[in-house]
Amino acid sequence: MKLTDYVTEFLQKKGIHDFFGYQGTMIAHLVDSIEHNANTKSHSSYNEQGAAFAACGYAQAKDSCACAYATSGPGAVNLLSGVADAYFDSLPVIFITGQLNTYEYSGIDGLRQQGFQEIDIVSMAKPVTKYAVQIREAQDIVRELNLAWQIANTGRKGPVLIDLPMNIQRGEVSDPVYDMKFSDEETEAAVYNRKDGGNGAAFYREAVDKADSADAAEAAKEILCKLKEAKRPVFMIGHGAAGSGEKILVDIARKHQIPVITSVLARSVLAWDDPLNCGCIGGAYGHRYANMIANAKSDLLVCFGISLCTRQIGTKVHEFARGAQIVRVDIDPYNLQREIHEGREGEKCFCVSAEDVAERLAAAESRISSYGDWLEVCRRIRRELTQVDDETPERYPNRMIAYLSDQLGDTGAVAVDVGQHMVWSYQSFHNKQDQKILFSGGHGAMGYALPAAIGAHYATGKPVACICGDGAFQMNIQELQWVKRENIPVKMVVMNNEALGMIRHLQRDYFDCVYADTSDGSGFSSCDFSDVAKAYGIRAKRIQGEDVENASGEFLEQNGPELLEIMLENGTYAYPKTCLGEPIHNQQPYIPKPIFDELMEI
């Protein structure tokens, strides 16, 4: 059996039918195999970064593994931003790169390049993959592909990379295996030893041992004990609980009236108007009410698969939730080494999967009390602080997002790019139940949303949308041709303030309003995106911000791909925002003192 036929069939049997990439001489055998497999389809991007982000969007939207490919050299390097995105956001993606024929390698140490378009992509990718390997013998692909699949899809999920020299791609594989299993020790050695000169697995085990326990039963027992003592508990859910784990946790919370706060990546765990939904935490820009409830009102935070990094809880880490006990459940032992309370006072850490603990809690949920009165306090905080924000004039883009979300209610997923519009979207998008909102979280990659939305369409089989700023959209604007070529039903919303608004806000506050490289006339400018989209043959419209409610609804109701460009004033801002040194529950513009004092007292 030809090696690339085996790779394609292996992934197809695992549920991957859509492959994202860009053709090239040194990956041509794989693309040919995808073409000849009746159950697979190759979707060509116009830059390999677009293919990588499409695979990330696919993995996010479907909660399952995806695949992206590229040819050698510049093609492989162009994948790397998407590889990093998958790594930081725990997305299982199989990346496959073509490579120089093995017989062209000289064996000369220190030679800068072995041949045309050759690059050591494995070494480049190792820091941002769980596993990266080059195949030198055709038969090795059987073990390595099975191993890579298991590594990508177990533990803290993430990307793997397999580098295939061209002559290896056309090699033969005997006795193909599709379900080879490996022990935890084997996968740990493969992942961590390659990252740390042979000692990585031992260091990983040492990191696990620093947690209070790596046993799901122990974690569930501790949580049940703390819930019995608590008056004001909160479930904090992050992307590490994605899949069946988050569904079990939401079910438990619903039965026992426990408020839920999420990370940005887990924003769509609950519909926006769900009675349990108390917003997403954010050290700088999170929901006011989420920050107040978690930081100043709760007496117990039960954290599932959420990192509690400074982006979530602020830079003064030891000041976070000082009046609350914290129980943390995370499969990544290194995340648990973030010390939240100084000396870990009142903090327990369990290195175990959120799903396993959720199942244990579900089996013992009869021992959990109901917290309806506390939930009503949280809902009051949400109502009153939402009203405070709704009355802030500078937040008019949030009101646009809220309106547009209702027009995009039938989309299966909405991919949001990076910039002020990301803040407006996670604060104000009215997502429906099971409507996914996709973000580039840890990597924060501009240019993510359009290709991610394309990947999400193939994951869900439904119309999708993306929300971008003018700076972000230009990063992968070439993928408009992909949208046109495959007639992808994606609604593209470009919020154009003709500036890099997030940085411009920073420059206003810290650089004396010198807007270097962020504003028109100061080293930055934007195009007419509606004209660009029309040039690609895509229906498009440009409107002024004040016309959103009158002019967007009918436009977005049409079938097929469409681009709506919304012109905003140059000086837009994202609020509420935590001022440096302030507690995260007291953001600018400040809550009127009578309201603040009243809410802090209840």
PDB file of C-alpha atoms in Angstrom, residues 21 51 63-64 82 126 184 187 195 202 239 247 297 316 339 342 346 377 398 421 425 459 511 526 528 557 570 576:
ATOM      1  CA  GLY A  21      -3.514  22.862   2.651  1.00  0.00           C
ATOM      2  CA  ALA A  51      -4.937  26.292   5.904  1.00  0.00           C
ATOM      3  CA  ASP A  63     -14.324  19.284  19.252  1.00  0.00           C
ATOM      4  CA  SER A  64     -12.370  16.729  17.250  1.00  0.00           C
ATOM      5  CA  GLY A  82      -1.465  27.989  13.041  1.00  0.00           C
ATOM      6  CA  LYS A 126       9.010  21.186  18.449  1.00  0.00           C
ATOM      7  CA  ASP A 184       0.846   6.523  29.194  1.00  0.00           C
ATOM      8  CA  THR A 187       3.342   8.699  25.144  1.00  0.00           C
ATOM      9  CA  LYS A 195      11.462  18.443  24.491  1.00  0.00           C
ATOM     10  CA  ALA A 202      10.738  12.492  34.517  1.00  0.00           C
ATOM     11  CA  HIS A 239     -11.463  25.231  27.346  1.00  0.00           C
ATOM     12  CA  LYS A 247     -21.846  19.330  29.341  1.00  0.00           C
ATOM     13  CA  LYS A 297     -18.335  37.990  46.020  1.00  0.00           C
ATOM     14  CA  LYS A 316      -1.663  41.064  40.809  1.00  0.00           C
ATOM     15  CA  GLU A 339       0.289  29.897  42.504  1.00  0.00           C
ATOM     16  CA  GLU A 342       0.225  33.225  48.265  1.00  0.00           C
ATOM     17  CA  GLY A 346      -7.009  27.926  50.706  1.00  0.00           C
ATOM     18  CA  VAL A 377     -27.648  37.593  43.793  1.00  0.00           C
ATOM     19  CA  ASN A 398     -20.965  46.565  21.661  1.00  0.00           C
ATOM     20  CA  HIS A 421     -13.772  43.715  18.024  1.00  0.00           C
ATOM     21  CA  SER A 425     -17.756  40.247  20.651  1.00  0.00           C
ATOM     22  CA  ALA A 459     -16.851  20.916  10.647  1.00  0.00           C
ATOM     23  CA  PHE A 511       2.453  57.386  24.624  1.00  0.00           C
ATOM     24  CA  SER A 526      -7.156  50.512   5.394  1.00  0.00           C
ATOM     25  CA  ASP A 528     -12.359  49.677   0.953  1.00  0.00           C
ATOM     26  CA  GLU A 557     -30.500  37.416   5.165  1.00  0.00           C
ATOM     27  CA  ASN A 570     -11.336  56.359  14.271  1.00  0.00           C
ATOM     28  CA  PRO A 576     -14.927  48.271  30.662  1.00  0.00           C
TER      29      PRO A 576
END
